[in-house]
PDB file of C-alpha atoms in Angstrom:
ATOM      1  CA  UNK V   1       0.000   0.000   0.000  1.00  0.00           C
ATOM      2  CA  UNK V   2       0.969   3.621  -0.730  1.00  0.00           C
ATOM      3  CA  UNK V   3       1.485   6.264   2.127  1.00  0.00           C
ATOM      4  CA  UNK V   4      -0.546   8.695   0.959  1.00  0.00           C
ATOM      5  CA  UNK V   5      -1.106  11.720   3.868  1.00  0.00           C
ATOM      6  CA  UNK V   6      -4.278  12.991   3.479  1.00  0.00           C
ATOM      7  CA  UNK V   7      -4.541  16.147   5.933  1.00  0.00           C
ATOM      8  CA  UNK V   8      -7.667  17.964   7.044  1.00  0.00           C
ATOM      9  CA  UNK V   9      -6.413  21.277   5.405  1.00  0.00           C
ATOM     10  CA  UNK V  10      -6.261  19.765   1.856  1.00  0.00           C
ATOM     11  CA  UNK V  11      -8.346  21.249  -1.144  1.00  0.00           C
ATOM     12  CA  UNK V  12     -10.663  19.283  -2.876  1.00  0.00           C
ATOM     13  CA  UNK V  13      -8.515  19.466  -5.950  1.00  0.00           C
ATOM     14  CA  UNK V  14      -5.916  18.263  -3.742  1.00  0.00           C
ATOM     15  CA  UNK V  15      -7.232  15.254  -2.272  1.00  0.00           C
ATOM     16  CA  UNK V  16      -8.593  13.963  -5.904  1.00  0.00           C
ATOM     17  CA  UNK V  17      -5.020  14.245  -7.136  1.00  0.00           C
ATOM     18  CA  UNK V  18      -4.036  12.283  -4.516  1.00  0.00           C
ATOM     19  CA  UNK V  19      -7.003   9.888  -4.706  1.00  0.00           C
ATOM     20  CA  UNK V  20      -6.412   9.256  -8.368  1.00  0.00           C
ATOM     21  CA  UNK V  21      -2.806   9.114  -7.648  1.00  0.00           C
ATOM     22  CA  UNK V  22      -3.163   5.883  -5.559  1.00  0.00           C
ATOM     23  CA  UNK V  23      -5.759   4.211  -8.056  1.00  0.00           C
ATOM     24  CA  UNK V  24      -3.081   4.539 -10.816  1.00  0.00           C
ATOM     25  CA  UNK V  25      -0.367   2.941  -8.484  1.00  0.00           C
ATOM     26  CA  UNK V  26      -2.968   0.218  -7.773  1.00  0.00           C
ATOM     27  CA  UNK V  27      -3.527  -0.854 -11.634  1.00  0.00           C
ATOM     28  CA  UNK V  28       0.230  -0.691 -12.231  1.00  0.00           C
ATOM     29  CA  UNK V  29       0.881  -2.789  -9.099  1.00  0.00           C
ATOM     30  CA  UNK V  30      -1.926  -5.083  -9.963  1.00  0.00           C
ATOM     31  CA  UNK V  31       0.010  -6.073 -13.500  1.00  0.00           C
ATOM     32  CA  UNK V  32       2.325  -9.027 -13.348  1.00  0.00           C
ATOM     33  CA  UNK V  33       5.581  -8.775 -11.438  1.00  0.00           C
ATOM     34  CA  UNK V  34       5.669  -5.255 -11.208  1.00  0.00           C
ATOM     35  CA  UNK V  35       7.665  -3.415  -8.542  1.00  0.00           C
ATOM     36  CA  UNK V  36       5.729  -1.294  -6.013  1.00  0.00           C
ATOM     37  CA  UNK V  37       8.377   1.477  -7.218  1.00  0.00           C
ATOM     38  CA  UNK V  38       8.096   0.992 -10.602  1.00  0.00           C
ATOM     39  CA  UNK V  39       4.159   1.238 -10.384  1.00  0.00           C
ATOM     40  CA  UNK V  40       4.619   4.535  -8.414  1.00  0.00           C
ATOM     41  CA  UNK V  41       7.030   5.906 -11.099  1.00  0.00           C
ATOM     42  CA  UNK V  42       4.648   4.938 -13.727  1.00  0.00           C
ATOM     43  CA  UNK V  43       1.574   6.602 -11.695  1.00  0.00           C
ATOM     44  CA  UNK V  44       3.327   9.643 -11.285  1.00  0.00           C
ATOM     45  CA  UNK V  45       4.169   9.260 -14.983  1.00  0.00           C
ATOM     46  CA  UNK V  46      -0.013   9.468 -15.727  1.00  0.00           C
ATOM     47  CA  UNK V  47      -0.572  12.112 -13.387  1.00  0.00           C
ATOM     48  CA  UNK V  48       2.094  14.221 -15.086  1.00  0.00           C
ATOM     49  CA  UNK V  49       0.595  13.476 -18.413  1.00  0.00           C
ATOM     50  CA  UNK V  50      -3.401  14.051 -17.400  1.00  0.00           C
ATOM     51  CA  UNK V  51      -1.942  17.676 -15.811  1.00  0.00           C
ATOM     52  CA  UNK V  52      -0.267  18.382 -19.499  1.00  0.00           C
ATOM     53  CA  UNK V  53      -3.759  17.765 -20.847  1.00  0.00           C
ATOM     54  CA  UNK V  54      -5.770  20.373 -19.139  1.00  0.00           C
ATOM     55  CA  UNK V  55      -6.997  23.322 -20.457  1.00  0.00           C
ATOM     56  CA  UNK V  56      -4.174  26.028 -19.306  1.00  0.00           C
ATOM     57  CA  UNK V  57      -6.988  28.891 -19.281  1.00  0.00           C
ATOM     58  CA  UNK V  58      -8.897  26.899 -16.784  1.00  0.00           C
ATOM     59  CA  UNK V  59      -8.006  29.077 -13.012  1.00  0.00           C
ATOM     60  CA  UNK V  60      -7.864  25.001 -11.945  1.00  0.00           C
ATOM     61  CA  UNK V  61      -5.506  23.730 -13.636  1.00  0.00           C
ATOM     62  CA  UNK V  62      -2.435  25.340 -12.010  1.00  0.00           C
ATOM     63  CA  UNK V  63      -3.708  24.471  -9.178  1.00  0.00           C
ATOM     64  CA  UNK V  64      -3.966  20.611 -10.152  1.00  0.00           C
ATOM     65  CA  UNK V  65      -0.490  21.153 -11.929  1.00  0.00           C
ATOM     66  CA  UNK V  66       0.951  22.174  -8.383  1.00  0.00           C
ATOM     67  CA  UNK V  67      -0.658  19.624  -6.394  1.00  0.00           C
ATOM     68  CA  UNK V  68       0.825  17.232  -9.243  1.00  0.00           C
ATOM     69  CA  UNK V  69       4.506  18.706  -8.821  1.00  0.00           C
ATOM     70  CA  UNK V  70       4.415  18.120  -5.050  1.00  0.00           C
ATOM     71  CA  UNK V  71       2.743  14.912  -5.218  1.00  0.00           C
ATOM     72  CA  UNK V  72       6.010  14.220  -7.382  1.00  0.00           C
ATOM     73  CA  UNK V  73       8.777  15.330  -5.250  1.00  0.00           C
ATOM     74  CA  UNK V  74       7.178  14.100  -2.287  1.00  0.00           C
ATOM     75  CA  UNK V  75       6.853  10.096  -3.971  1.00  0.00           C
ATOM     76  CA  UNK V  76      10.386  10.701  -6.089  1.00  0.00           C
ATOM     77  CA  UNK V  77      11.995  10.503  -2.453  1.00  0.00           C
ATOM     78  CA  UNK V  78       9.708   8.217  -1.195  1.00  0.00           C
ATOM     79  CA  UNK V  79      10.354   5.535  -3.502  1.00  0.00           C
ATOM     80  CA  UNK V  80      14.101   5.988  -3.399  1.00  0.00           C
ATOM     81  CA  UNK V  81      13.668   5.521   0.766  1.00  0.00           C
ATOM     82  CA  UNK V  82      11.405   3.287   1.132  1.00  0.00           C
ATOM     83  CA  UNK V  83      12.408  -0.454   1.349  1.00  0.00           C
ATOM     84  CA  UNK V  84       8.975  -1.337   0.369  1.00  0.00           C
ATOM     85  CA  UNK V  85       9.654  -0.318  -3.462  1.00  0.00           C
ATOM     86  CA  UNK V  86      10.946  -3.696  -4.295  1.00  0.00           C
ATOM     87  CA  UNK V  87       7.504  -5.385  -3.180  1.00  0.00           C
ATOM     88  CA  UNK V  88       5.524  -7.643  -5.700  1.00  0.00           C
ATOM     89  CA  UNK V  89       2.120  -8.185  -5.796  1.00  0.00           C
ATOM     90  CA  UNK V  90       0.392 -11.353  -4.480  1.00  0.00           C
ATOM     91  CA  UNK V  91      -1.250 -12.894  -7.966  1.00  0.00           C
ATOM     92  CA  UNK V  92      -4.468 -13.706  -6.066  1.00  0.00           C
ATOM     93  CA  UNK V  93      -5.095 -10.318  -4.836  1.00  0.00           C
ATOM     94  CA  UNK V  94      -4.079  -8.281  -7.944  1.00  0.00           C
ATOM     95  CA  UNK V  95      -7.617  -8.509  -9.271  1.00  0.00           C
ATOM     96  CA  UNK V  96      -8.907  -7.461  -6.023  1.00  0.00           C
ATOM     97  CA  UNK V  97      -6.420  -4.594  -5.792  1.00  0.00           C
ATOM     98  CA  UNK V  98      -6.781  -3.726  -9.781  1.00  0.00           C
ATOM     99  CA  UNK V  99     -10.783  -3.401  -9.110  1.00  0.00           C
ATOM    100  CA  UNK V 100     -10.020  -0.934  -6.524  1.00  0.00           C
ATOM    101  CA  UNK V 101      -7.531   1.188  -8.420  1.00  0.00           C
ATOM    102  CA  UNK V 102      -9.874   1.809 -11.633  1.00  0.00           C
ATOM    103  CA  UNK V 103     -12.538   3.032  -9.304  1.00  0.00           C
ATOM    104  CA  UNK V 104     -10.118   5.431  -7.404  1.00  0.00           C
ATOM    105  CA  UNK V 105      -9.549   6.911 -10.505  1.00  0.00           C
ATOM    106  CA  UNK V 106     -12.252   7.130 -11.785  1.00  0.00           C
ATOM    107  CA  UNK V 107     -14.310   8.852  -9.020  1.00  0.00           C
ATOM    108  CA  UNK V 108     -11.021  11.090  -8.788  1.00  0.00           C
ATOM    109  CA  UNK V 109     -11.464  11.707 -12.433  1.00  0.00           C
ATOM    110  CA  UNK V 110     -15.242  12.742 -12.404  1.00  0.00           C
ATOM    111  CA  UNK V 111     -14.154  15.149  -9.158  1.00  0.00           C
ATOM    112  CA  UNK V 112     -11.316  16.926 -10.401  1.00  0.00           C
ATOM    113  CA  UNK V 113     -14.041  17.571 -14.026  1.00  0.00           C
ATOM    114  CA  UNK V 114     -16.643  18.534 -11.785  1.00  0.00           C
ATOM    115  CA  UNK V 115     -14.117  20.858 -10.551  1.00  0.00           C
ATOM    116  CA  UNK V 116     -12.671  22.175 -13.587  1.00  0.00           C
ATOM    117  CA  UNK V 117     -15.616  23.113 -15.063  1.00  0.00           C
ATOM    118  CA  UNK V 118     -16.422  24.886 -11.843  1.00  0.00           C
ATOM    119  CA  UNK V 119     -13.352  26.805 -13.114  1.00  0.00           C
ATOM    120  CA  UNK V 120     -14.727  27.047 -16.546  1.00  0.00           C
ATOM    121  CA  UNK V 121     -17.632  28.662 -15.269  1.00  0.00           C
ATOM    122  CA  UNK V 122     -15.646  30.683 -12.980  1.00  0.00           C
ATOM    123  CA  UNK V 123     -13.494  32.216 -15.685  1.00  0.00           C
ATOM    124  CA  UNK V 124     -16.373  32.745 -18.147  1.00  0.00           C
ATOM    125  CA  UNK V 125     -18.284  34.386 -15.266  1.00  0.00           C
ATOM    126  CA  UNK V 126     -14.777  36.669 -14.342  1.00  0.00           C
ATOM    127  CA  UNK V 127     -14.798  37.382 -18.255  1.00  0.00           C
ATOM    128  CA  UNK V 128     -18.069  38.639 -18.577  1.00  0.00           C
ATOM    129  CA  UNK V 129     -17.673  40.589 -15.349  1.00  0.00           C
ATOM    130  CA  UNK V 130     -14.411  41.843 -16.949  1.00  0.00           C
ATOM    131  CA  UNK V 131     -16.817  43.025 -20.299  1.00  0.00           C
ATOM    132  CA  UNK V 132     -19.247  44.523 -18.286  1.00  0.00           C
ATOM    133  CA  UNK V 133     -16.802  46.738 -16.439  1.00  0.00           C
ATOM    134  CA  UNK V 134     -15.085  47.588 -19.725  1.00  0.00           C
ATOM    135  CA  UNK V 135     -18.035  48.492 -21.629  1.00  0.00           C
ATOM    136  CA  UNK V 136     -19.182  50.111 -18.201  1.00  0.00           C
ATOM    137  CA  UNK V 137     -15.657  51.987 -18.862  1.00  0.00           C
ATOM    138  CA  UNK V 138     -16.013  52.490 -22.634  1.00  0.00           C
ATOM    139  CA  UNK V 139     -19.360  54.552 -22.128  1.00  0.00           C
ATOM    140  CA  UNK V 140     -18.305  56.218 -19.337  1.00  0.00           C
ATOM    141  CA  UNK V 141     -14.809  57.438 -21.689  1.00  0.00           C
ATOM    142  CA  UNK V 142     -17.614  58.238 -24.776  1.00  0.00           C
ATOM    143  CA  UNK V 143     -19.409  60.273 -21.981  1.00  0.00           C
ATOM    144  CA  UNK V 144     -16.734  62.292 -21.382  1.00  0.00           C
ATOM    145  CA  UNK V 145     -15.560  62.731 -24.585  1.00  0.00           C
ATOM    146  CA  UNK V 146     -19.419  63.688 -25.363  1.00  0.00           C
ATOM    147  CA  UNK V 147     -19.456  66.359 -23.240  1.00  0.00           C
ATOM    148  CA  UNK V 148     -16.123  67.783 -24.141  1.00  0.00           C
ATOM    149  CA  UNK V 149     -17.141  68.095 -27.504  1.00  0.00           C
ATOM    150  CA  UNK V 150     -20.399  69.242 -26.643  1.00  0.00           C
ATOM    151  CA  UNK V 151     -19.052  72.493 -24.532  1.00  0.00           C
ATOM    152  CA  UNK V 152     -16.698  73.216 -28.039  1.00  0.00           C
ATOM    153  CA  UNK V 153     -19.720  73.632 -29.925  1.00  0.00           C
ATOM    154  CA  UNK V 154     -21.603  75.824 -27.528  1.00  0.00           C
ATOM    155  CA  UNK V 155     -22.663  79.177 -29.008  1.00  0.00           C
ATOM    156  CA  UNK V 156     -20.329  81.817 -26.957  1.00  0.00           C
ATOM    157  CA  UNK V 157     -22.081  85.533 -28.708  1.00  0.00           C
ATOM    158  CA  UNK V 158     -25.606  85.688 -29.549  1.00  0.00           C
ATOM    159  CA  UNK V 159     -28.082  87.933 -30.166  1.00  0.00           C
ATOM    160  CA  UNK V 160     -29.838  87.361 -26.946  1.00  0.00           C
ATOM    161  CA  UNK V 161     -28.971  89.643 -24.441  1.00  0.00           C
ATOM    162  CA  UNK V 162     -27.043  87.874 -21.251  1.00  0.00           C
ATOM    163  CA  UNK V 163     -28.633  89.772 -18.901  1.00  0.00           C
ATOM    164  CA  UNK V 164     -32.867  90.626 -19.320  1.00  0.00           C
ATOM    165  CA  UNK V 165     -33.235  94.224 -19.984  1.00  0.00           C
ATOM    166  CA  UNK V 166     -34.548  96.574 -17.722  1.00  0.00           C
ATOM    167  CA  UNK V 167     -38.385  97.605 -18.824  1.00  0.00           C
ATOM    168  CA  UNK V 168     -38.247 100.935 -19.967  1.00  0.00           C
ATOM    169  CA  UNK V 169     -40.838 102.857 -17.932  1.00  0.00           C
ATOM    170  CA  UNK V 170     -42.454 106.093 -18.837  1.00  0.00           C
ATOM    171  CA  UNK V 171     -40.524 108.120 -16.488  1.00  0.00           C
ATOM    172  CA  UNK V 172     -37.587 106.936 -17.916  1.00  0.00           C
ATOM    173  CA  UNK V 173     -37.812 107.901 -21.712  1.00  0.00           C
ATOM    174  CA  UNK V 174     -36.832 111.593 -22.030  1.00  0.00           C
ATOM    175  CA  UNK V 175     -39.303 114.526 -23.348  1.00  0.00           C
ATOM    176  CA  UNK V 176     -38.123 113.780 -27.280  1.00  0.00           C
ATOM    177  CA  UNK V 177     -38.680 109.932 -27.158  1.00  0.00           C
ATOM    178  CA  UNK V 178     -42.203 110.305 -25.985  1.00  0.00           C
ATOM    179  CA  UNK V 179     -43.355 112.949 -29.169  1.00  0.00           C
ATOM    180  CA  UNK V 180     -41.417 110.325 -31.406  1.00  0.00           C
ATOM    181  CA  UNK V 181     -43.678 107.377 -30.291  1.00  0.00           C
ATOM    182  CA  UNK V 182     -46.944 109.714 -30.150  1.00  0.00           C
ATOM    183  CA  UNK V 183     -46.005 110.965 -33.562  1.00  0.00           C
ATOM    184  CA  UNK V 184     -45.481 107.544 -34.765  1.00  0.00           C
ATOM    185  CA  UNK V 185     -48.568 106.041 -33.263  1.00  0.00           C
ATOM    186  CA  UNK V 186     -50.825 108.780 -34.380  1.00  0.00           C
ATOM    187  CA  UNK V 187     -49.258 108.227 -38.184  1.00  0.00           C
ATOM    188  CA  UNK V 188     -50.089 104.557 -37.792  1.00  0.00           C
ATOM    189  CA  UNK V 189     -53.570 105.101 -37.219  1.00  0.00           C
ATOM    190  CA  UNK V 190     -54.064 107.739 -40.348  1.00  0.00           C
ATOM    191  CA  UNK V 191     -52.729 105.509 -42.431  1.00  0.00           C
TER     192      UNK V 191
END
């Protein structure tokens, strides 16, 4: 058997690399005179090779590749250590242990998808979060520009006064105006 630690702390991701780990050292152990060594070396082999295959955009996968990397220093110095590498496995309880492996894996398997396209999601959710905020941005910078634009082609002079003029009241328009206006108003009406 493999000394696997499992602690309490461990991601999900984590713990399925693990888990799948030891099913693929259970199907290599479970072939014919294989070394418990050799069938860790060849496990760590397929882990290495599943990690390669992962989408790289998925925000999982590094964290899968990681978990892989220190699954693989950890069992590189294991299997140099340990005096158990050398063991072979019994012939009538390869079939047992074989049985065992392909279902670690592949509940490990269906986990660590479930989880990566939790990350899919994740990242397609983060992207269209990301749009959002830049379009958000985009119209905000067309705004701006709007309005700058806008206060170029306001109309500085025109022939509105700025300020209302006063109303001219009758004590206000000198002796000359008033004839002018009487004069005018009584040649309006003869006409």
């Amino acid at each position: 058997m493999t000394n696997v630690k499992i602690n309490v702390k461990q991601t999900t991701v984590e713990i399925n690399v693990k888990k799948m780990y030891v099913g693929f050292v259970y199907v290599y152990w479970s072939q014919d005179k294989m070394t418990l060594g050799r069938a860790k070396q060849k496990s760590l082999e397929q882990m290495r090779a599943y990690s390669n295959t992962i989408d790289k955009s998925n925000p999982v996968s590094n964290d899968v590749k990681s978990n892989v990397q220190n699954l693989s220093k950890s069992v590189s110095k294991q299997i140099m250590t340990s005096p158990s590498s050398e063991n072979v496995l019994d012939k009538k309880q390869s079939q047992k242990y074989r049985a065992f492996g392909e279902h670690q894996v592949a509940t490990a398997k269906r986990a660590l998808d479930a989880e990566l396209n939790r990350g899919v999601v994740q990242r397609n959710q983060n992207q269209n979060v990301a749009q959002i905020k830049n379009a958000a941005q985009k119209s905000k910078e067309q705004n701006m520009l709007a309005r700058q634009k806008s206060m170029q082609y306001k109309p500085t002079k025109t022939n509105v006064a700025e300020k209302p003029a006063q109303a001219t009241t009758l004590q206000r328009l000198d002796q000359k105006k008033l004839l002018e206006m009487f004069a005018y108003n009584k040649y309006q009406k003869a006409a």
